[in-house]
PDB file of C-alpha atoms in Angstrom:
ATOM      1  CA  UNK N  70      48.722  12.800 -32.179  1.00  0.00           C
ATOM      2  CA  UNK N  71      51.702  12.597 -30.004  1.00  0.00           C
ATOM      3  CA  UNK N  72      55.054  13.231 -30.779  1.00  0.00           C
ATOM      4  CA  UNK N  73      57.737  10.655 -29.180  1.00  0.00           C
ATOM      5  CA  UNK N  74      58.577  11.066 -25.532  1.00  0.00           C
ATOM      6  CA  UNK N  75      57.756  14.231 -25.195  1.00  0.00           C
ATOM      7  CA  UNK N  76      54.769  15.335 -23.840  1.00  0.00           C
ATOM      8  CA  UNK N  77      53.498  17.185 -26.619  1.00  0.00           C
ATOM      9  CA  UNK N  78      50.536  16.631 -29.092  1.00  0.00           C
ATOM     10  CA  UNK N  79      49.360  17.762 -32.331  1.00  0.00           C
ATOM     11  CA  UNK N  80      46.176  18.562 -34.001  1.00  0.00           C
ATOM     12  CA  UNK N  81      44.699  19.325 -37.127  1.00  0.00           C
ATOM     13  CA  UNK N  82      40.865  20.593 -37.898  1.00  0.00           C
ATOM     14  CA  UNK N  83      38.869  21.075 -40.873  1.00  0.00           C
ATOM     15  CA  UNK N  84      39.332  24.196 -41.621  1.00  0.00           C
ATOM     16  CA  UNK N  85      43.373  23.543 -41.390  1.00  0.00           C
ATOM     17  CA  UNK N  86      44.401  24.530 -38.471  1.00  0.00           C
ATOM     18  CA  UNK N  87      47.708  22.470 -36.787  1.00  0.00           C
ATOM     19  CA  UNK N  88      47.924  22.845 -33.433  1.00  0.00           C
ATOM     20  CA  UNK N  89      50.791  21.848 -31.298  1.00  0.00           C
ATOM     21  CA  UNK N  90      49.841  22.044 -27.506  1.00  0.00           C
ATOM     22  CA  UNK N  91      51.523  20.704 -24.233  1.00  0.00           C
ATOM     23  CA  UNK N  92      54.727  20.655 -22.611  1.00  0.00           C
ATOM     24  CA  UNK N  93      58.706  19.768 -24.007  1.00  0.00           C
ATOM     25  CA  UNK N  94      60.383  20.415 -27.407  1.00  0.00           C
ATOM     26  CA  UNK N  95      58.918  19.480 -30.863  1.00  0.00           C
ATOM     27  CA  UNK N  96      61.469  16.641 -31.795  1.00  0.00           C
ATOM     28  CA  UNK N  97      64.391  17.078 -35.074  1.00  0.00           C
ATOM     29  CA  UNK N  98      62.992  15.150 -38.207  1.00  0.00           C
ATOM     30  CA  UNK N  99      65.424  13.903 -40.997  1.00  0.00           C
ATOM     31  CA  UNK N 100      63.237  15.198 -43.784  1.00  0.00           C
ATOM     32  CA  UNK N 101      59.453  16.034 -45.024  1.00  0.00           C
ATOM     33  CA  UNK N 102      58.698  12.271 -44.697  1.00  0.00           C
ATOM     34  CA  UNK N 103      59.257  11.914 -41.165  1.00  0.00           C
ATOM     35  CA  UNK N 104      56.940  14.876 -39.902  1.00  0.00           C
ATOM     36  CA  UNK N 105      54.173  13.459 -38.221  1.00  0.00           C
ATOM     37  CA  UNK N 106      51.532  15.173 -40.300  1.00  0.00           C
ATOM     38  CA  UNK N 107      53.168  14.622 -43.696  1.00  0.00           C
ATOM     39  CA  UNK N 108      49.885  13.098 -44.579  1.00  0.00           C
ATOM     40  CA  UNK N 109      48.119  16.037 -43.946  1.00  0.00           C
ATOM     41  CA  UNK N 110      50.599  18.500 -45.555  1.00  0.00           C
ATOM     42  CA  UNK N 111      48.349  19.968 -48.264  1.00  0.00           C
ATOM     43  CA  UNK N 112      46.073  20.572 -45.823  1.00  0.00           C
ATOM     44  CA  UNK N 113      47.819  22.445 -43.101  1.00  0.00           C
ATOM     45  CA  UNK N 114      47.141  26.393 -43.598  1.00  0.00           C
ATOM     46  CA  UNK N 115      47.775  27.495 -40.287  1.00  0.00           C
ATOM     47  CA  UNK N 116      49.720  26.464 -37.297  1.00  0.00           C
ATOM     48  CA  UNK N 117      49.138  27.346 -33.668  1.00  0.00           C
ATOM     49  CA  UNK N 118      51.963  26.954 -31.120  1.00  0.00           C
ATOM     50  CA  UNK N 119      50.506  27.260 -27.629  1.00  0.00           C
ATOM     51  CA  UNK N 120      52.592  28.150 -24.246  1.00  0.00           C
ATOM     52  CA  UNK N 121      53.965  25.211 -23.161  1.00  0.00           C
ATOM     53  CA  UNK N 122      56.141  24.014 -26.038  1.00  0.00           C
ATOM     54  CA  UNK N 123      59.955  25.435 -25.951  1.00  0.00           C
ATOM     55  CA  UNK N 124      61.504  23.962 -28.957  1.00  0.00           C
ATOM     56  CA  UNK N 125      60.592  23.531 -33.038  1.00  0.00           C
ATOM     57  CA  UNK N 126      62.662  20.980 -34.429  1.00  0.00           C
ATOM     58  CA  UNK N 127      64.243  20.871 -37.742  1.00  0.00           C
ATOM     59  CA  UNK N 128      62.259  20.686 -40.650  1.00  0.00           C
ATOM     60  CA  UNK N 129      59.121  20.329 -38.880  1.00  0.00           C
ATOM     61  CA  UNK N 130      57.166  22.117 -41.509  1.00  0.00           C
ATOM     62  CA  UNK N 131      59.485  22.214 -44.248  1.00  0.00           C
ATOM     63  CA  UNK N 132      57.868  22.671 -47.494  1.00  0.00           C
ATOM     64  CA  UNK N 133      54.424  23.394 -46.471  1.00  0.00           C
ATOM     65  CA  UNK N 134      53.730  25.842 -48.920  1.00  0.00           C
ATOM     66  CA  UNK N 135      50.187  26.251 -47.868  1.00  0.00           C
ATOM     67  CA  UNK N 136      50.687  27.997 -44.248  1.00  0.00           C
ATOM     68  CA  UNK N 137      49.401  31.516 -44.686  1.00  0.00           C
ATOM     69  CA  UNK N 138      50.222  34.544 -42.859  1.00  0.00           C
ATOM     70  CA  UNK N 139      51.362  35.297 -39.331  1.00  0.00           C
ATOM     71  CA  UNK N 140      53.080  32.873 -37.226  1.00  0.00           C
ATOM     72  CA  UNK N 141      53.246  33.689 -33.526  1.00  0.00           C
ATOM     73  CA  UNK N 142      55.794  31.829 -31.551  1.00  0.00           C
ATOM     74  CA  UNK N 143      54.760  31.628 -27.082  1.00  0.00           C
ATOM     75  CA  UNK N 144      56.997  32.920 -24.565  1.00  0.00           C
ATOM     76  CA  UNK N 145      58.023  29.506 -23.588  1.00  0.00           C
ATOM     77  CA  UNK N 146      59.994  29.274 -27.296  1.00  0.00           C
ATOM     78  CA  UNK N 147      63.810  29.054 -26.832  1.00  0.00           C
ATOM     79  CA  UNK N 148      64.849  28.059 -30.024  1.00  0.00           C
ATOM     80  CA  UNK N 149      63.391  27.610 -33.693  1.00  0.00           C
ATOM     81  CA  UNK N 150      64.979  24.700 -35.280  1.00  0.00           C
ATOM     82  CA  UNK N 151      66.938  24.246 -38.827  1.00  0.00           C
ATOM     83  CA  UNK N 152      64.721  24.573 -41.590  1.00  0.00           C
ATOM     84  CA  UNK N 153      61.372  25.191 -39.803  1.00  0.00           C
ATOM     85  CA  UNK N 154      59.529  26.730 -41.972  1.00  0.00           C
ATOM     86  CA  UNK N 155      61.796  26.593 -45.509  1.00  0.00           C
ATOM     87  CA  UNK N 156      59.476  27.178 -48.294  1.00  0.00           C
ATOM     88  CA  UNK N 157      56.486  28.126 -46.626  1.00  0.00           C
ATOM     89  CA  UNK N 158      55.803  30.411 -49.364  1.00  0.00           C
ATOM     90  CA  UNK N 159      52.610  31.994 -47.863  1.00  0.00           C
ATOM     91  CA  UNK N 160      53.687  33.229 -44.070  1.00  0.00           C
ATOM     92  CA  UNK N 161      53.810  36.991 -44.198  1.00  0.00           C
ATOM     93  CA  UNK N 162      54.298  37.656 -40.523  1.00  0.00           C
ATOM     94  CA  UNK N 163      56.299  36.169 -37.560  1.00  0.00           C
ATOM     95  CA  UNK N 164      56.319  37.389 -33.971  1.00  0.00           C
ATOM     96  CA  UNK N 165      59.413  36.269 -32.073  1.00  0.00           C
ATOM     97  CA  UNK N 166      59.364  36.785 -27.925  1.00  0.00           C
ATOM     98  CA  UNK N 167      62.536  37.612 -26.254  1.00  0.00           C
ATOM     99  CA  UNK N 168      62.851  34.584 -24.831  1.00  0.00           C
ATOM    100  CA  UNK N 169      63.406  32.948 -27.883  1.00  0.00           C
ATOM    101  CA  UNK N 170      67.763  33.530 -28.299  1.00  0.00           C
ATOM    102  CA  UNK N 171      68.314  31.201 -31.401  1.00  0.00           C
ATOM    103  CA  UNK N 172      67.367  30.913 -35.061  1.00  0.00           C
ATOM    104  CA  UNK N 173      68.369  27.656 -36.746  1.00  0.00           C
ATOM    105  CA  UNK N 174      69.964  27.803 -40.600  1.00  0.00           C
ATOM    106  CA  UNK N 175      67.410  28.037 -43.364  1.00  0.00           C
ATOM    107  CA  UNK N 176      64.710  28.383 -41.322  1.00  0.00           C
ATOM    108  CA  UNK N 177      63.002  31.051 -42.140  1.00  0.00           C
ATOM    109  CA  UNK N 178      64.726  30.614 -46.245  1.00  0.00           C
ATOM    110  CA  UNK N 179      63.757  29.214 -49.460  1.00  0.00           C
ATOM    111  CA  UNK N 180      65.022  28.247 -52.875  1.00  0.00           C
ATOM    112  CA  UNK N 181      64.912  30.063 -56.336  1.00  0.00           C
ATOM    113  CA  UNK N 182      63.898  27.406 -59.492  1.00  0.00           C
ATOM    114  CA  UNK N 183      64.306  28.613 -63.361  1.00  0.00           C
ATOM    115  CA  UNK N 184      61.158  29.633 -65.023  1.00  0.00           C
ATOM    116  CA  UNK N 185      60.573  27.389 -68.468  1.00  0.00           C
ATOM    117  CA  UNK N 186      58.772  29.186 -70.831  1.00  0.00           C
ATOM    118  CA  UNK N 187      57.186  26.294 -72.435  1.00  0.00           C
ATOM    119  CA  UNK N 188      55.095  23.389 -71.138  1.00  0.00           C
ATOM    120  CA  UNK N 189      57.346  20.656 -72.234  1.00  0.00           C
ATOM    121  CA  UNK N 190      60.366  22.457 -70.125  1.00  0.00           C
ATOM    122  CA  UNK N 191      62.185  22.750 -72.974  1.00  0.00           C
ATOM    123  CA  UNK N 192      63.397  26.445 -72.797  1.00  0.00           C
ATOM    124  CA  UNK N 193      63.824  29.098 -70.315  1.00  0.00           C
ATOM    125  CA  UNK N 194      61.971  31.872 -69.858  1.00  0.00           C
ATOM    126  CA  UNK N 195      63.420  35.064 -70.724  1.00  0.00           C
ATOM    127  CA  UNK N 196      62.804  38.961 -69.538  1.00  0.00           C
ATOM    128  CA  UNK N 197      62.642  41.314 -72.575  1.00  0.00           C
ATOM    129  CA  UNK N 198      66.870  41.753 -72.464  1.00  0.00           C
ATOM    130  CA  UNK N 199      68.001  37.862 -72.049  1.00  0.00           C
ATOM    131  CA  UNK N 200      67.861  37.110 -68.436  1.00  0.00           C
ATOM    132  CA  UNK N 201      66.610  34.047 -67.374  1.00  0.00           C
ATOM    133  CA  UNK N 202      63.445  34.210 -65.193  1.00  0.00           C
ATOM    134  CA  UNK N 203      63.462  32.649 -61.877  1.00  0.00           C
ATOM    135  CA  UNK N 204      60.623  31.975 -59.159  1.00  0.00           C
ATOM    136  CA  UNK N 205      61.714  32.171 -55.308  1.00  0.00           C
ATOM    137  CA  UNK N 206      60.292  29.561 -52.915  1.00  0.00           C
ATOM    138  CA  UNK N 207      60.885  31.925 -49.782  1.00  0.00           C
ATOM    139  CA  UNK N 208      58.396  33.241 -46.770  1.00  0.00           C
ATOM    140  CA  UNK N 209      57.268  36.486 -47.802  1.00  0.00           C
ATOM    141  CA  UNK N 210      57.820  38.405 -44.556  1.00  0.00           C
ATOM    142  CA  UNK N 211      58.689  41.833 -44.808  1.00  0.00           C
ATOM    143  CA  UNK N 212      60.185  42.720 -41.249  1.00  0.00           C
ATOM    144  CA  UNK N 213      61.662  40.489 -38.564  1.00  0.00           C
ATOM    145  CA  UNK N 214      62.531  41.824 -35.123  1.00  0.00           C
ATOM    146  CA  UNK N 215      65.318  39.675 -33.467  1.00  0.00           C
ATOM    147  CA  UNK N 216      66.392  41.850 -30.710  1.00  0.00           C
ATOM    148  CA  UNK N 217      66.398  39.251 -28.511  1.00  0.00           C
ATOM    149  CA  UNK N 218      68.455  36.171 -30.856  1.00  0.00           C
ATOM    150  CA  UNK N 219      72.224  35.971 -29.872  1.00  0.00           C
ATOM    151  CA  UNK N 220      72.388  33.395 -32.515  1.00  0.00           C
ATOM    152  CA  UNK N 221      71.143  33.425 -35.782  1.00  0.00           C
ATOM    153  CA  UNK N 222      72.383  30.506 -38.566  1.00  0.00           C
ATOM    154  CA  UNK N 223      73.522  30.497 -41.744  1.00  0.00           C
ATOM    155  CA  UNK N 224      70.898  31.340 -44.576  1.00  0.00           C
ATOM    156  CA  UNK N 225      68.246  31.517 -41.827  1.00  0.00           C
ATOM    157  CA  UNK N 226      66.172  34.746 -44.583  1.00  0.00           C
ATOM    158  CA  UNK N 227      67.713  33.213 -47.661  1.00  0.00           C
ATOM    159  CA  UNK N 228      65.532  34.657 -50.831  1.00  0.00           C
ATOM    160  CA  UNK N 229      63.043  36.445 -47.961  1.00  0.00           C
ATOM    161  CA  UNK N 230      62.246  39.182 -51.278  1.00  0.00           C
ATOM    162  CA  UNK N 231      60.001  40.861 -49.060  1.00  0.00           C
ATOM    163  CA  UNK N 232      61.936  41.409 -46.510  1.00  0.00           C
ATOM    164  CA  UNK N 233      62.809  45.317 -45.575  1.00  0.00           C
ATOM    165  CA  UNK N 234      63.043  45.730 -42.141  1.00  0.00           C
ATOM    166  CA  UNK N 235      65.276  43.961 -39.754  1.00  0.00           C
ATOM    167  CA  UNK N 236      65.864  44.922 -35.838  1.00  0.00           C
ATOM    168  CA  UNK N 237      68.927  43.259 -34.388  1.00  0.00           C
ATOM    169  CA  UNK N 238      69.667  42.976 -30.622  1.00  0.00           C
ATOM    170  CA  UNK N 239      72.735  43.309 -28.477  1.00  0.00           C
ATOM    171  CA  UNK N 240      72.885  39.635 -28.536  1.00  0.00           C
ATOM    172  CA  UNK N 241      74.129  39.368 -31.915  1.00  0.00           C
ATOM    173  CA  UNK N 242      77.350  39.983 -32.613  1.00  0.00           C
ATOM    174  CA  UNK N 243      78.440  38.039 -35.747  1.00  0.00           C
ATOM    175  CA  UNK N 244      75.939  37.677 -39.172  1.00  0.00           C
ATOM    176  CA  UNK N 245      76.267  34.109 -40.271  1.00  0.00           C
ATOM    177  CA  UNK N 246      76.997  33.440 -44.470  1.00  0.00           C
ATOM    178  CA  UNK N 247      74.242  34.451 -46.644  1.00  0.00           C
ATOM    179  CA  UNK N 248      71.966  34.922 -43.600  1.00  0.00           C
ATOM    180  CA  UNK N 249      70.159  37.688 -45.737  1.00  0.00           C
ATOM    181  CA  UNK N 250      71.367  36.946 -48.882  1.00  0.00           C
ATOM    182  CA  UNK N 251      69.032  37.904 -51.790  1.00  0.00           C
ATOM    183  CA  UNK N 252      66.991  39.857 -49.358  1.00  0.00           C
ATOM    184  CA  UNK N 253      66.697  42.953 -52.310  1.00  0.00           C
ATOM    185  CA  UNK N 254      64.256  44.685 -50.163  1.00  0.00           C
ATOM    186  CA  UNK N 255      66.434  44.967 -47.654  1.00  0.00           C
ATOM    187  CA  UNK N 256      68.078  48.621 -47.794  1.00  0.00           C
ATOM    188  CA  UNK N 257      68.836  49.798 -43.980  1.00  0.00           C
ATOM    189  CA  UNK N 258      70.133  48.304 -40.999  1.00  0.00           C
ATOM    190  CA  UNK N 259      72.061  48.503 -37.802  1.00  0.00           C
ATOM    191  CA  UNK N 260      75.112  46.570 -36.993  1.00  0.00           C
ATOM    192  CA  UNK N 261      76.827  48.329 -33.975  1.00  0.00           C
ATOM    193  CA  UNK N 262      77.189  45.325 -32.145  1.00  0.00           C
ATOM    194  CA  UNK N 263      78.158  43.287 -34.935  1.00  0.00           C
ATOM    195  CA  UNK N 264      81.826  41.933 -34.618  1.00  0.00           C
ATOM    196  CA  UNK N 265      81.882  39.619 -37.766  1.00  0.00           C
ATOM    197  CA  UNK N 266      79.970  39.095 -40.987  1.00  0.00           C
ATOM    198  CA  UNK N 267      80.046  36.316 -42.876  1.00  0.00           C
ATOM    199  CA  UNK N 268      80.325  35.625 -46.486  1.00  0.00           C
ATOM    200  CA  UNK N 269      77.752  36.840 -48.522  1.00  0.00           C
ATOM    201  CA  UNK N 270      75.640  37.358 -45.432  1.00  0.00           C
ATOM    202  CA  UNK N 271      74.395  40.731 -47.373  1.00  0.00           C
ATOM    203  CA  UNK N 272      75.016  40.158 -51.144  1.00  0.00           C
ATOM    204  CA  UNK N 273      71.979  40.825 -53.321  1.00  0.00           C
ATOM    205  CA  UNK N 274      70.633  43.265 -51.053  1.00  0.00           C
ATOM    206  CA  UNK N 275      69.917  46.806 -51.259  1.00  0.00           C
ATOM    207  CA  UNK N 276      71.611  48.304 -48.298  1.00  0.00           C
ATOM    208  CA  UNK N 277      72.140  51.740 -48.956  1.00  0.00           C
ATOM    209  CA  UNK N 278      72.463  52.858 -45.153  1.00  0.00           C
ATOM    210  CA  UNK N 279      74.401  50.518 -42.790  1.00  0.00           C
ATOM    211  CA  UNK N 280      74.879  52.074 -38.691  1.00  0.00           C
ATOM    212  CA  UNK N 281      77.887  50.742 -37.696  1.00  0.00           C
TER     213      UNK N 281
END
């Protein structure tokens, strides 16, 4: 398909595979409805972003839970969009060039839903001393290198659980709220070029070492 104006296509093959090829920015949509291959969203397990495009929009794969592993963004990426890939439970690995300087809010983030320990949803489930059980809707990558962002929006790694390794650039020099918030893997990282930081852009973590 195409998408809009732009000269820009999509495809999608048996075994999955969405491919966006060809020149210009992948356009904003409102919500999951308006993606062009919202039809096709339990389908989609991988998606392949060739040189040539510049821009994800927002929410352009929001919610498909079904894209697996590593996600490899060309050199001709600028920016990744709001909510990209927000609850794409199943990507494990993302490779960001340097020419790629901003990160959208939520997009890389998830959600957290209570756990019912019945069928009928008609109690919570409970961990041996009370607390209620909860299941994260979150990427599971475990490091992110951004050395080359210089901006970086709110929540963008919200609920990442995986996530333990983060490499920050001399771009960056404020942390956006709850950019990494819930990120309990997370127990190390540098912020010598950090000027501000946010609310909650660390709470839930397990930073133990912080080079400032």
């Amino acid at each position: 398909g195409t998408l809009y104006e732009d000269d820009v296509f999509w495809k999608i093959t048996a075994d999955g595979t969405l491919t966006l090829s060809g020149n210009g920015t992948v356009a904003d949509f409102g919500s999951a409805y308006y993606q062009p291959w919202k039809d096709y969203r339990s389908d989609i397990e991988r998606v392949v972003i060739c040189e040539g495009i510049t821009r994800i929009g927002s929410t352009a794969f929001y919610t498909c839970n079904k894209i697996s592993g590593e996600i490899v963004f060309p050199d001709s990426m600028t920016e990744i969009g709001v909510n990209v890939f927000y609850g794409c439970t199943g990507i494990t690995d993302v490779t960001i060039p340097e020419s790629i300087d901003t990160i959208g809010k939520l997009a890389f983030s998830g959600d957290e839903w209570y756990m019912f320990g019945d069928q009928n949803q008609n109690s919570y489930a409970l961990t041996a001393d009370g607390q209620m059980v909860y299941k994260y809707y979150a990427p599971k990558l475990t490091k992110i290198d951004l050395s080359a962002a210089t901006s970086i929006g709110e929540q963008a790694f919200l609920y990442c659980k995986q996530l333990s390794e983060v490499q920050l650039g001399d771009g960056i020099t404020e942390i956006a709220a709850m950019t990494f918030y819930e990120c309990d893997k997370l127990t190390t990282i540098n912020l010598q070029n950090i000027q501000t930081v946010r609310t909650n852009a660390f709470v839930q973590t397990a930073l133990t070492s912080v080079d400032l």
